[in-house]
mmCIF file of C-alpha atoms in Angstrom:
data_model
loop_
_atom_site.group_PDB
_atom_site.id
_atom_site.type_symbol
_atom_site.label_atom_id
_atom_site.label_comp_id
_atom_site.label_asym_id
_atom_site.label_seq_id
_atom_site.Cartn_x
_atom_site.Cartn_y
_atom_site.Cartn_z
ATOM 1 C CA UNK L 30 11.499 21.766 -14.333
ATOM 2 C CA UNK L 31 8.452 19.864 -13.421
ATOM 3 C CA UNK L 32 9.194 16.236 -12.986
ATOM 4 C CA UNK L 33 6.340 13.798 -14.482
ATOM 5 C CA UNK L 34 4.746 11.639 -11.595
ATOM 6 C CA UNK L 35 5.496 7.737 -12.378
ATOM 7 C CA UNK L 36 2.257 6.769 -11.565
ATOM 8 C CA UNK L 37 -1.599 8.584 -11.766
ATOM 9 C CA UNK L 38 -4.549 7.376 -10.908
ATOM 10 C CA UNK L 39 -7.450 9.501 -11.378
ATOM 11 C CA UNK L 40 -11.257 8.716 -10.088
ATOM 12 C CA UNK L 41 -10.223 4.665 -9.635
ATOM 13 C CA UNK L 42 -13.630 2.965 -8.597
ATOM 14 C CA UNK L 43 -14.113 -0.798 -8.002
ATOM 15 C CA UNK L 44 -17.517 -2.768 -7.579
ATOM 16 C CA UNK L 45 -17.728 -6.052 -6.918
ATOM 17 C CA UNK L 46 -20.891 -8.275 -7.513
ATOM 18 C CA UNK L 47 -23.562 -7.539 -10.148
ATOM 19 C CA UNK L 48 -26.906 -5.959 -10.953
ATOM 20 C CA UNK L 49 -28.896 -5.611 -7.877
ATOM 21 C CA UNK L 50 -25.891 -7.730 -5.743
ATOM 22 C CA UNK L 51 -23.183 -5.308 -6.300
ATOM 23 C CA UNK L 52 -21.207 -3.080 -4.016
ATOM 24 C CA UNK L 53 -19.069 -0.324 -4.319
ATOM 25 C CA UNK L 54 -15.300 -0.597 -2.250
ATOM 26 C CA UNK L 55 -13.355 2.295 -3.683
ATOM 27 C CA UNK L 56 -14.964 5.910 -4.586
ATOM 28 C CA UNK L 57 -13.454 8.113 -6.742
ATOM 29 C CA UNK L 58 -9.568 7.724 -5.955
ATOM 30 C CA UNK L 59 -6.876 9.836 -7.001
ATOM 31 C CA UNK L 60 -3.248 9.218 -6.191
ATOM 32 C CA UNK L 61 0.566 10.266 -7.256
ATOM 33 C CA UNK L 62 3.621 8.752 -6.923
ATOM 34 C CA UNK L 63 6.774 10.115 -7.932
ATOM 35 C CA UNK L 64 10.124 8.900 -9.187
ATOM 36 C CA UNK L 65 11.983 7.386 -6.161
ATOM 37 C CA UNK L 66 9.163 8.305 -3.846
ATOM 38 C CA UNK L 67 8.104 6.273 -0.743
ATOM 39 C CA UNK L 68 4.159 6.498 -0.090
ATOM 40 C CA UNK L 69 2.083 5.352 2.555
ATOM 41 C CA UNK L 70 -1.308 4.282 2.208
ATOM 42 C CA UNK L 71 -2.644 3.685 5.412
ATOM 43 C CA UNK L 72 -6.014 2.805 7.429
ATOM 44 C CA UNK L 73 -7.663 -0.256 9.508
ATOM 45 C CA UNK L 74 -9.029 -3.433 7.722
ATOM 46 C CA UNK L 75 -11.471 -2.630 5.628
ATOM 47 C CA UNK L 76 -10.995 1.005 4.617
ATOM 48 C CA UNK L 77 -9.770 -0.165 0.850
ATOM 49 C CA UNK L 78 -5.939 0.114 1.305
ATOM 50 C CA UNK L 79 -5.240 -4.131 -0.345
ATOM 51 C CA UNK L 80 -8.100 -3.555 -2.852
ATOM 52 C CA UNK L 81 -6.824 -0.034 -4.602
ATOM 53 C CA UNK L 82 -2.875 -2.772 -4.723
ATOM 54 C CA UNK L 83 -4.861 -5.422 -6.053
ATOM 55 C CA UNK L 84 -6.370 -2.816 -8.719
ATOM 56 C CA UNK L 85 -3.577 -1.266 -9.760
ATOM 57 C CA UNK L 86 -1.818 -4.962 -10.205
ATOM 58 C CA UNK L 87 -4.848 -6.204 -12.395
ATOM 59 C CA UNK L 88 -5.433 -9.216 -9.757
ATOM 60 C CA UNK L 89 -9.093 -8.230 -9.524
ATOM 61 C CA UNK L 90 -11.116 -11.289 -10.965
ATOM 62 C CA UNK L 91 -12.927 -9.241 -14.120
ATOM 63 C CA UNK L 92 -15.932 -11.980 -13.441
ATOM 64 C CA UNK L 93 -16.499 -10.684 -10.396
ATOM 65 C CA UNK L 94 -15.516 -7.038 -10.169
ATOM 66 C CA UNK L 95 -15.576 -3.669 -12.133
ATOM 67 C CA UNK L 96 -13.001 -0.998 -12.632
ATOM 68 C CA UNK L 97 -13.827 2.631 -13.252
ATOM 69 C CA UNK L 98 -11.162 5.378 -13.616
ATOM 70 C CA UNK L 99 -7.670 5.731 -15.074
ATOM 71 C CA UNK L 100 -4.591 4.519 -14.218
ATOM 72 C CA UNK L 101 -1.283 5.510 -15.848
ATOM 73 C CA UNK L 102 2.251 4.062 -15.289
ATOM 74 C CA UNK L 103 5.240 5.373 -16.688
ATOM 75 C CA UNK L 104 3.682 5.987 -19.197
ATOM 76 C CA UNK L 105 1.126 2.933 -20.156
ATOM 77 C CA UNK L 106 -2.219 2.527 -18.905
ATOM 78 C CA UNK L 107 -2.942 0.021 -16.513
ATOM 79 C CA UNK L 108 -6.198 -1.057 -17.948
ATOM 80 C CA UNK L 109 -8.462 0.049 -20.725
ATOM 81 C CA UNK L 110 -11.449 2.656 -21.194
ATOM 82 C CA UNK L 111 -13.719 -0.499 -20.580
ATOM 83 C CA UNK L 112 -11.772 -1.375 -17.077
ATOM 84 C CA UNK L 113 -9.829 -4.563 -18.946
ATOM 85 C CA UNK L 114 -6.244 -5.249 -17.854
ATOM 86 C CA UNK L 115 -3.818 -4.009 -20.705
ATOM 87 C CA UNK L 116 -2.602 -7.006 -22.905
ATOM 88 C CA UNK L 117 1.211 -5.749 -22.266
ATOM 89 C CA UNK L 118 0.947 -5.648 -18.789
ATOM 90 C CA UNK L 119 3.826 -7.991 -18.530
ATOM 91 C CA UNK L 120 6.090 -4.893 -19.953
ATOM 92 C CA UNK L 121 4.908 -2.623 -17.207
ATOM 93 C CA UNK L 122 7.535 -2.000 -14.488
ATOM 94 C CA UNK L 123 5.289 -3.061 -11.594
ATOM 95 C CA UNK L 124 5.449 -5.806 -8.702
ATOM 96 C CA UNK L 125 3.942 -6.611 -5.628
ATOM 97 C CA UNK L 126 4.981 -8.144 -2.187
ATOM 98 C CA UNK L 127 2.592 -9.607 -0.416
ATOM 99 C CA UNK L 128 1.432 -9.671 3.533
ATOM 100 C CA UNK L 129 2.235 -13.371 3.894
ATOM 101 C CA UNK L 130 4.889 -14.969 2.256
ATOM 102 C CA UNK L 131 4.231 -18.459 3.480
ATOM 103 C CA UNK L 132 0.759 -18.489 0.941
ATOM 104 C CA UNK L 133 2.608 -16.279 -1.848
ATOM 105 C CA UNK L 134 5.121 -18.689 -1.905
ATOM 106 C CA UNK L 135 4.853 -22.137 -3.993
ATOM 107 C CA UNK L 136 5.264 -24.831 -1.448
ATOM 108 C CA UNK L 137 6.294 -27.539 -3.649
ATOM 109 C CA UNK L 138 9.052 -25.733 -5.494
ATOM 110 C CA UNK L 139 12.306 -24.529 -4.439
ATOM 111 C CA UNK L 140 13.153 -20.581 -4.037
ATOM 112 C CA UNK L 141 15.290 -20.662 -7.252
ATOM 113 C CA UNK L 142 12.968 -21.974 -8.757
ATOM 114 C CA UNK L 143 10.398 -19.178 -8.542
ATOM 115 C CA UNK L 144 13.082 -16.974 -8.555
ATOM 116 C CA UNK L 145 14.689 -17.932 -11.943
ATOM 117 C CA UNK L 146 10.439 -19.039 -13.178
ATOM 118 C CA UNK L 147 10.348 -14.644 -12.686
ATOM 119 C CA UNK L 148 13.583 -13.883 -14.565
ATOM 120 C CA UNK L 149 12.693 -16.144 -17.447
ATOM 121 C CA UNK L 150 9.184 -15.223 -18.117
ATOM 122 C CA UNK L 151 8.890 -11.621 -17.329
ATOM 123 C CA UNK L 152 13.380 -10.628 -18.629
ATOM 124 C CA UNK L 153 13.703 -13.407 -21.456
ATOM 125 C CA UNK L 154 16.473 -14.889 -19.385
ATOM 126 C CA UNK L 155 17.685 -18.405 -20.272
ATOM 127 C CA UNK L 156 18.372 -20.679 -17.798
ATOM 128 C CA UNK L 157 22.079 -20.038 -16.831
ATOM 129 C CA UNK L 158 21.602 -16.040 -16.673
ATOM 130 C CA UNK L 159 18.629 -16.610 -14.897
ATOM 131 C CA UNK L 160 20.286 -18.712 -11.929
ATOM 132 C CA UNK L 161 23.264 -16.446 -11.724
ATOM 133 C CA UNK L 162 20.631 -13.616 -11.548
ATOM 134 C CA UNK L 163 18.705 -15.229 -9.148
ATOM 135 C CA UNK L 164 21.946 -16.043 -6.771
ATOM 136 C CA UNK L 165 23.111 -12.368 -6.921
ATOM 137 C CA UNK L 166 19.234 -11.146 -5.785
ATOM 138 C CA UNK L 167 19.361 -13.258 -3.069
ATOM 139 C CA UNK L 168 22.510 -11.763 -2.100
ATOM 140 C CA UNK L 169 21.047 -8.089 -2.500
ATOM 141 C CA UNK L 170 18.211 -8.961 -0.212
ATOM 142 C CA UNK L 171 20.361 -9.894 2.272
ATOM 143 C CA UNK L 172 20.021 -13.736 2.141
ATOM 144 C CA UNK L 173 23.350 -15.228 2.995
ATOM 145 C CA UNK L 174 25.314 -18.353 1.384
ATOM 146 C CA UNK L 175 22.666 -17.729 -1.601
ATOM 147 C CA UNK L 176 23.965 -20.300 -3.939
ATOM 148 C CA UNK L 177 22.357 -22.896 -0.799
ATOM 149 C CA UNK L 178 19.004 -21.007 -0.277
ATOM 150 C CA UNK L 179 18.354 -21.548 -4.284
ATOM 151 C CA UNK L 180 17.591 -25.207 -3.138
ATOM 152 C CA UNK L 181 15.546 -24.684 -0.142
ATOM 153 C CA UNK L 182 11.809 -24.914 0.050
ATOM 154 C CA UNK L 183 9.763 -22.252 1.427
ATOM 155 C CA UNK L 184 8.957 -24.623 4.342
ATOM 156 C CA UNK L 185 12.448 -24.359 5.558
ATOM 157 C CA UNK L 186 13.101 -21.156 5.674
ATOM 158 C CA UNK L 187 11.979 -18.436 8.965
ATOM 159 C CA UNK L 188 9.104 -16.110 7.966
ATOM 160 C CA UNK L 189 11.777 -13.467 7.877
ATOM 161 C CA UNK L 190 13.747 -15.138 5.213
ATOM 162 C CA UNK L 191 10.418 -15.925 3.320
ATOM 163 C CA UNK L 192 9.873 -12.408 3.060
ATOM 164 C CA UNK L 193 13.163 -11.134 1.378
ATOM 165 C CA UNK L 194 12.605 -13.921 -0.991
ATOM 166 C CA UNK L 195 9.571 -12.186 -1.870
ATOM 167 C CA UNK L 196 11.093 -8.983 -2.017
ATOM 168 C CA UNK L 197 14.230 -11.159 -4.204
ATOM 169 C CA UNK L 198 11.003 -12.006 -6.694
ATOM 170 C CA UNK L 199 9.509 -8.919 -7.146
ATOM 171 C CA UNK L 200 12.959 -7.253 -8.128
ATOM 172 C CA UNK L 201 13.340 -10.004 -10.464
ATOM 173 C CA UNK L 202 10.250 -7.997 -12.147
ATOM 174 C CA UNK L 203 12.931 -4.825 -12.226
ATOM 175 C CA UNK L 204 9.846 -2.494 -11.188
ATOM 176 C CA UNK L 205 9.792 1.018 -11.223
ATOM 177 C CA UNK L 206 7.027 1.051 -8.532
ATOM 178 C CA UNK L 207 7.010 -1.743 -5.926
ATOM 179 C CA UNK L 208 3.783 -1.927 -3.964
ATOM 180 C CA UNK L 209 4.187 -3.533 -0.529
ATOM 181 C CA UNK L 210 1.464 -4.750 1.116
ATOM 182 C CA UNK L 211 1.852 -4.779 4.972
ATOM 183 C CA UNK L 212 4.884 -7.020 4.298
ATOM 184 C CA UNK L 213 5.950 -6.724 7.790
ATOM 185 C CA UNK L 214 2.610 -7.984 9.566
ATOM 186 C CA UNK L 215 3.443 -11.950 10.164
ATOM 187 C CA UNK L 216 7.320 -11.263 11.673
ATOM 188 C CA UNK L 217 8.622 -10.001 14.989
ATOM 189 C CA UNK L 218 9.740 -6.071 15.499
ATOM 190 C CA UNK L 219 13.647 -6.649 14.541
ATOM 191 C CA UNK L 220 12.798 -8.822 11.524
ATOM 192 C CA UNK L 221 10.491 -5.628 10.865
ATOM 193 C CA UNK L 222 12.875 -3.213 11.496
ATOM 194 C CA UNK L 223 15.469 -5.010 8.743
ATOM 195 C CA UNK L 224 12.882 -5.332 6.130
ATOM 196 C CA UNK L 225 11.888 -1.996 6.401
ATOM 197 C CA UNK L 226 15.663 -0.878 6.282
ATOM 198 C CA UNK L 227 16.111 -3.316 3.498
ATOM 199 C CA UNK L 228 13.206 -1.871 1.562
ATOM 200 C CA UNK L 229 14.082 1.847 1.676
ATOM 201 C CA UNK L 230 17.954 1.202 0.668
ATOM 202 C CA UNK L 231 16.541 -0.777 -2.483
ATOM 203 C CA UNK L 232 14.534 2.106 -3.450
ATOM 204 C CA UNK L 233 17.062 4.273 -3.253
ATOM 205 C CA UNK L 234 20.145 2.252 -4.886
ATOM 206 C CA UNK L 235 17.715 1.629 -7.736
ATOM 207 C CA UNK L 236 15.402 4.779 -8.100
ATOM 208 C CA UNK L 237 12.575 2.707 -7.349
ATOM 209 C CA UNK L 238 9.259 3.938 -6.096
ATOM 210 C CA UNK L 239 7.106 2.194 -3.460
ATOM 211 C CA UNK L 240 4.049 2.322 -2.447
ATOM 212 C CA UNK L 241 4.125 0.895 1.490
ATOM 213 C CA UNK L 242 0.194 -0.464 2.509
ATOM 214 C CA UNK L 243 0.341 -0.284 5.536
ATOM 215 C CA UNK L 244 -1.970 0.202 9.143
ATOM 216 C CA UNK L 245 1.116 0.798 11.400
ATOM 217 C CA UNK L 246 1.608 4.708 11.369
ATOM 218 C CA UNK L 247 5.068 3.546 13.039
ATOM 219 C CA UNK L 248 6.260 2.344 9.892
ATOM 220 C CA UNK L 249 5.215 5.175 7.909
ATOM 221 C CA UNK L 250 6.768 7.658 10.252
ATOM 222 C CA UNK L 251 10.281 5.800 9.595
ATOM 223 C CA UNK L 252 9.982 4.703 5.499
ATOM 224 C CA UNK L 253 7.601 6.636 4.241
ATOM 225 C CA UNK L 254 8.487 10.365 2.257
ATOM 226 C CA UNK L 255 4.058 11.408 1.598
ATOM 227 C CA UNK L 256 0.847 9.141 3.555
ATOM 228 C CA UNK L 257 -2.317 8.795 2.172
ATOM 229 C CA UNK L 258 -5.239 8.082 4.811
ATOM 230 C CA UNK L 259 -8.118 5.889 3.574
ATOM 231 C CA UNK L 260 -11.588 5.085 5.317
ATOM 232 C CA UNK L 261 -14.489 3.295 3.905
ATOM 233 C CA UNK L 262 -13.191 3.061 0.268
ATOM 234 C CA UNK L 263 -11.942 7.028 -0.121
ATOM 235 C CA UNK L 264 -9.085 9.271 0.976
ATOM 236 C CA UNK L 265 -9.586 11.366 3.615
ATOM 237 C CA UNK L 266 -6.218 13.099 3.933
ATOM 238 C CA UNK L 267 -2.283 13.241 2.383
ATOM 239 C CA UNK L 268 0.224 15.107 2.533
ATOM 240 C CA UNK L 269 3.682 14.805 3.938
ATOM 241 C CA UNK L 270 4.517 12.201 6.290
ATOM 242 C CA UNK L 271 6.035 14.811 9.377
ATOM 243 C CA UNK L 272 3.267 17.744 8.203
ATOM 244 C CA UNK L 273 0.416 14.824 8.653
ATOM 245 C CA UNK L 274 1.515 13.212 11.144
ATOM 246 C CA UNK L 275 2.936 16.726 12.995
ATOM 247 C CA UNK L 276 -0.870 18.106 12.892
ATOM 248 C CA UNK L 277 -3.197 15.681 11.212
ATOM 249 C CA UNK L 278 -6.286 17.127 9.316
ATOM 250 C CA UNK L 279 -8.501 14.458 9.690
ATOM 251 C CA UNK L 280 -10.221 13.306 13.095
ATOM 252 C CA UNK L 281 -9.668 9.655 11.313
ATOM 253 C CA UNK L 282 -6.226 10.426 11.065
ATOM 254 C CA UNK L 283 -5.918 12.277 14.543
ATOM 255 C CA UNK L 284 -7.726 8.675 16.050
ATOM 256 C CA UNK L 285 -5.171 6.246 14.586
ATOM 257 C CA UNK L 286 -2.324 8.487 15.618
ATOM 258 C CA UNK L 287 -3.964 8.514 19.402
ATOM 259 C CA UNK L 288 -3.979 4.854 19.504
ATOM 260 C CA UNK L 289 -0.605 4.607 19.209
ATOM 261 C CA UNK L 290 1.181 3.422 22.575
ATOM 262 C CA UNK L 291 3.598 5.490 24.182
ATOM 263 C CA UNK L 292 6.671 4.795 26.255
ATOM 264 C CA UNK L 293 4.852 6.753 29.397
ATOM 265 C CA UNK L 294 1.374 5.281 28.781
ATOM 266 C CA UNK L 295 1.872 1.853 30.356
ATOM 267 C CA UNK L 296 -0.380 0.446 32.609
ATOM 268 C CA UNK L 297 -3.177 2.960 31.025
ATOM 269 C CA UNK L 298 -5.610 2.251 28.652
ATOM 270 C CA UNK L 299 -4.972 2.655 24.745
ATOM 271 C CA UNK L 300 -7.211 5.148 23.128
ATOM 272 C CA UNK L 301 -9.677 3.607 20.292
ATOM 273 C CA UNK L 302 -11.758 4.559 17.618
ATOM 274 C CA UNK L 303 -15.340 4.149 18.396
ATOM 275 C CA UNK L 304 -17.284 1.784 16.007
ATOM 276 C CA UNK L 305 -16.030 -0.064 13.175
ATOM 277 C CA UNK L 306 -15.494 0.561 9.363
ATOM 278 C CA UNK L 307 -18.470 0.198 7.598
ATOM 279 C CA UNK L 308 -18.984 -2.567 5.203
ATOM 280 C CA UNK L 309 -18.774 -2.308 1.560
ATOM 281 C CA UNK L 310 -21.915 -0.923 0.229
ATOM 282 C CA UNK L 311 -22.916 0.705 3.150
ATOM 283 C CA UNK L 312 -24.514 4.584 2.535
ATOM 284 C CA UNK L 313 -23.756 7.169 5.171
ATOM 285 C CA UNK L 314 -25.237 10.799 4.641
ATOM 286 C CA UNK L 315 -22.769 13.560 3.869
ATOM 287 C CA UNK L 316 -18.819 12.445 5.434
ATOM 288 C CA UNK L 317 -18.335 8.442 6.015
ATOM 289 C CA UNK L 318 -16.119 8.953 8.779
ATOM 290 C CA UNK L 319 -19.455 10.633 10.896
ATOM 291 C CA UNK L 320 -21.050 7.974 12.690
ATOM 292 C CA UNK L 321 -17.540 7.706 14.458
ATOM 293 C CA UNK L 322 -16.501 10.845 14.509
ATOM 294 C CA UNK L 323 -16.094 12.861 17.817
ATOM 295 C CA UNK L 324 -15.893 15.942 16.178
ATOM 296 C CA UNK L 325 -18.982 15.585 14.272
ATOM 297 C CA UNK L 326 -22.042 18.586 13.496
ATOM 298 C CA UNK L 327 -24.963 18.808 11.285
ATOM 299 C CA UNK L 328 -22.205 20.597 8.546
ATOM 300 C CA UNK L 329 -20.974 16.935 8.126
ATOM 301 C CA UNK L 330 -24.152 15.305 6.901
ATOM 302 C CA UNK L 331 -23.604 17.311 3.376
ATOM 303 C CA UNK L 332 -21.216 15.660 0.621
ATOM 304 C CA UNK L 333 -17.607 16.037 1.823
ATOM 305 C CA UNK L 334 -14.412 16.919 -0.558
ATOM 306 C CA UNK L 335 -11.065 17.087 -0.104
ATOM 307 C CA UNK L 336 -10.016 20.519 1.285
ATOM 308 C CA UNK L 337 -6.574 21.923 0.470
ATOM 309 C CA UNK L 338 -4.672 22.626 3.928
ATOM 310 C CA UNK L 339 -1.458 23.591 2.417
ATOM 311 C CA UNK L 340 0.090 23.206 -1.206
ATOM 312 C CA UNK L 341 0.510 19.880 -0.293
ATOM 313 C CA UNK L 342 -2.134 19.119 2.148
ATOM 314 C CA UNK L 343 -5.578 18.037 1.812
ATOM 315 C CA UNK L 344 -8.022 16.474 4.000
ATOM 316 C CA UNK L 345 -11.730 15.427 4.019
ATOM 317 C CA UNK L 346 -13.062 17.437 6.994
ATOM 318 C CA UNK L 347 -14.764 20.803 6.531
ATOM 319 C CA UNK L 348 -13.233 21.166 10.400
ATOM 320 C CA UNK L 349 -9.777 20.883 9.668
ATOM 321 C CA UNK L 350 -8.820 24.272 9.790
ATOM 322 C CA UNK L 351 -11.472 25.072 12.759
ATOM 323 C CA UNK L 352 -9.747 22.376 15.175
ATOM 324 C CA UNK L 353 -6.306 21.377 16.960
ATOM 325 C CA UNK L 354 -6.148 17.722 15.426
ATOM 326 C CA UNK L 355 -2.445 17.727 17.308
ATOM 327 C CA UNK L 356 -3.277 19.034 20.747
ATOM 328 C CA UNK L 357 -5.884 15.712 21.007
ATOM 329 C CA UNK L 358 -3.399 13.555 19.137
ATOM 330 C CA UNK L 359 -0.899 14.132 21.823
#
């Protein structure tokens, strides 16, 4: 029996600007997500990983930006034929946690506040189920004495704690899909390493799926079940996390899994990634990733698609098959 994917995005395109001042960030992207699955979208700054989240949440500002494509979650489109956010959006089982909690947070009100603010607009709580609701999220994010932290301000809590009040807020939402965006960046590794743990048990106790933004290939290796690479606004691989990782199909891939620091490299120098991302807007003859690519040959300055590697596989590289992506990434 096939199971139907919780979330599909077909050809998703965002501009930004107008007329003869606009430029295009995303091209053409395509994504799944399944029931209860964990997905990593990954890639350096600028390569379109926080503006496909911000998309799919409808926190684009319309005056300033365009949506092309179709998005579809459980069952109700994300926004309309013209690229306008769906009027029910506040029915669809989505939520977001943001990178840093300290400027998500409201500074002048108290955590149950926000918390119970959530319940009541987005459940129809009133104000007694939403407290006791609020108290027992706390609790599930691992917050202890909870009935205390409802009266705390953001200010007082560590940047640890601010974050699984984030997490406590978006649950309030009771998503289906949870979209993290490199929630983990402003805290130390074992504060990391808890969230992260944190995160995957709530997926699984509540057959929630997440989608885990992310540059840190670390963290995808240990939360993630399927990784999709981006660069310059498009994907340039997915698959499954160990197959991708294992042998990646895509130099871009291969480079960010080369940087990575090893126990037995110290003292050395870390591999990089020649060059930088290219800005929005910028054109590039044939494959984007060319100008940086070690690999490259006069094949790559025609268009590039995605090339199936395996039933599950695909990557942007007309060389994946032709080269050993793994024996450089090691």
């Amino acid at each position: 029996m096939t199971v139907m994917a919780l979330l599909t995005v077909e050809g998703l395109q965002v501009h930004f600007g107008h007329d003869e001042n606009q430029v295009q960030a995303l091209y053409d992207v395509d994504l799944t997500i399944e029931p209860g699955e964990i997905v990593g979208l990954v890639g350096e700054s600028g390569s379109g990983k926080t503006v496909t989240s911000l998309a799919l949440m409808g926190l684009l500002d319309p005056r300033s930006s365009r949506i092309e494509g179709r998005a579809v979650l459980d069952g109700q489109p994300l926004w309309n034929e013209r690229g306008e956010r769906n009027a029910a959006r506040r029915d669809v089982p989505l939520a977001m946690v943001f990178q840093e909690p300290m400027t998500a947070l409201d500074p002048v009100f108290t955590v149950g506040s926000q918390l119970m603010e959530t319940l009541r607009t987005r459940r129809g709580m009133d104000k007694a189920q939403a407290r006791a609701e609020s108290v027992a999220l706390l609790d599930a994010v691992g917050i202890s004495d909870p009935k205390a932290r409802m009266k705390a301000y953001p200010h007082e809590l560590s940047g640890g704690m601010r974050q699984r009040v984030m997490i406590a807020i978006a649950l309030a939402c009771d998503p289906k899909l949870l979209i993290a965006d490199e929630p983990t960046t402003a805290v130390d590794v074992t504060i990391q390493a808890q969230l992260l743990d944190l995160i995957k048990s709530l997926a699984r106790e509540r057959g929630m799926s997440v989608l885990f933004v992310t540059h840190d290939l670390g963290v995808v290796s240990e939360t993630c079940d399927r990784m999709i690479t981006m660069y310059a606004g498009r994907i340039v691989e997915r698959g499954p996390v160990a197959e991708v990782l294992g042998s990646p199909g895509h130099p871009y891939t291969m480079g960010l899994l080369a940087a990575l620091p090893s126990p037995g490299s110290r003292g050395e120098r870390l591999a990089t990634i020649p060059g930088r991302v290219p800005p929005p807007g910028t054109t590039v003859e044939g494959c984007v990733f060319r100008p940086r690519c070690p690999f490259a040959v006069d094949e790559c300055t025609k268009p590039q698609d995605l090339i199936p590697l395996s039933t599950a596989r695909e990557a942007r590289c007309i060389r994946s098959r032709e080269l050993d992506f793994q024996g450089v990434a090691r």
